[in-house]
Amino acid sequence: MSSTVVGIDSSTQSCKVVVVDTDSGQVLASGSAAHPDGTSADPAAWLDALRTAWREAGVPGRDDVVGVSVAGQQHGMVAVDTAGTPVRDALLWNDVRSAPQAARMAAEHGTGWWMERVGMAPVPSMTLSKLAWLRENEPEAAARVHRVMLPHDWLTLQLCGAFVTDRSDASGTGYYDAAQHHYRPELLEAWFGAVPGLPRVLGPSEAAGTLGCEWGCGNGVLVGPGAGDNAASALALELDRGEVVVSVGTSGTVVARTAELPLDPTGTTAGFADATGGFLPLLCTINAARVMSTTADLLGVDLGEFTRLARAAAADAGGLTFLPYLDGERTPNLPTATGRLDGMTRASMTRENLARAAVLSVANSLADCLGVLRGLDVPVERVLLIGGGARSEALRDVLPDTFGVPVTVPGPREYTALGAARQAAWVATGTLPQWSRAEARELRPRGDDGARAFRARYTAARRALEAELG
């Protein structure tokens, strides 16, 4: 009798649950539920969404489930008191209120010092800077903190009662050294004033515990350690050398898989761990698919009409240059930046050109990240394009020439949830399954002079903004 595993993707915007055949990797059923919008959230909302998606996927009552695992949005600060109640809403990765604390961390020790100790430079997204913000701005809440965990850890706790995490998610906290495999409590002491309880870091195939009976799957269902969302996607895609995953969603991420950790002395690249025991050098942009959807809203059109407008425009957006830093930015690290639109004339300011400039701005922001990887001698020979934004034909049109390499678009699948399911199968069976990739569409550079012209203008505008903001 065949068995199944359940993969959970608890992202910024929603929770997705997939039921997957353990042997073939075929998705048999799925469910989803929305999360509240915003940069902070009550963790109880994630649990409610998980229960809804769990039921929609038909998991309760299945007697063939052998494993479950959770992949989740990284960095988020979930701080609870002795009763396990959050002391405040969780601060999510895209909450930049801790920018002053991150800046002071960087100024006190310098980027190189932080890269050597935790593989990442201080940025507002990381958990440590959020804890420093909590200490300074809500001291009464900070004083009640008993344990600190990440979003996927919190959901694993609800599933099986175990207070655990994994290397991939721990490596984004700012107080875990993935290269040396241990926490750095002295950083918590320095910036939070105390060392709260921290989850035990499990190995990539180590079980956290067994699923609680209230989830309706019988006894003995193993729960995996879970992973950060990008690590789970990489696990699902089974990255080869020279392949880089570009994911376009709420955020944009650029991820490679390496055996050793390439240290970026500038701190631009985060030295995350992956979900197999290796490393996952990663760059992240705050502004991605929402740049296009926000521009579509401004133009008063749906995304289908937005795509038509962008594809009907001049190849270089008629001279418009858009810097898409609508919510600040992480790569480059400009948390106080705002979006900018240059090159406006009566001739260039058309609906079509504005739509194309928005699309090209997202492509160029991601291209900046690829350039950083190349500078670290990480091979970039092919891009695998995933995420909700990957469905945009307008974005697909411009990426190969903007990136300068072929772009492969795997068939649409819930890769983060599928990676969690693959981990669950590894934990349940003791063997990492080999599941085939979905059919893919390959896009090659076409010599688009317009995309290249925009790239040159964009680079100049970004450098000028960096110099202005210091």
C-alpha angles and dihedrals in degrees: 000000000000121000134214138215130206123227121195126199111192101184134168094270106030151350119250126189125193129188109210134189105246096219103041104025091232114154107235100179140355143189138186142190132186127250123217115270121247142069096277130045145180104249088221087072090061090052091049090050091048091052091050094048091043091057094043090054089053095238099142110089097021111133096190099068112116102166144021131189137177128220116188149174110286133237098019114146113231107178119179137184128232090282091054093251117138111251088216140345112302114261108230129219092260095053106109100184089109093062092111092053092048090049091052091049090054093045094050098053108009129240096275092057091055094044091055093050106038106005095243139077120238111274132161092253097064120095096236094061089049091053089050089052090050092051092051101039106029105027094163091056091044091054090057095053111121101162135015124203143154127257095262091046090054092053092046087054090054092049100049110000094247121135098215143126139184135243095257096058095035089055090066097056099082092234102071125082106212093184092057096031100233144099121255103222092176089071091055090047091051099045105025098030093232142046108241124196111289128199119257111255111236128203118254095264099029117120118238092203140284128306115263116251092240089074090068103233104113128247132319100025105154121226117213127222092256126217146227113278096252093048090051092051090050090050091053093049096046093219120221126208111284093024119114125190116223112190119191114197134110084324128026117233132188114196137177129180120231137172092223129038112255105212115217107208090202092059092231094120119062113222098220125172118238128226096261105053098276132090138273113203103203140186122193135196121200093211118062131115092008090064088065096041092047091050089049089053090050090052091047095237137118121247093264092057090041089058091049091051093048093050092048094054130096110283092246094040090258093285097311115137117196124193103199100208094131095145099030115269142256100195101067092025099241106136093168096047123116131202119276133199118198134179097046116167133150088261098046099043099088129133090243095052093046091052092049093045089055091051093046091048091059091047092050094047088056091044089058088059092051089052091057091052091050089052089058091053092251105148115243108190102139136013123219107207118207139152133075092292090058087077090069109107089196091058093045089053094061105033102081093054093040091050096036093223137082116279121215118200110200116209113280110276137146093258097176092051090042090053089052089051091050089052090049090053090050091052094045098045103026091236129091103235122231106227120180120247119249117258110279139210117221123213121191132196111270101192094260104184091188093059090047092050091051089048092057093048092045093052092050092048093048093050091049091052092048090052091048094051093041 
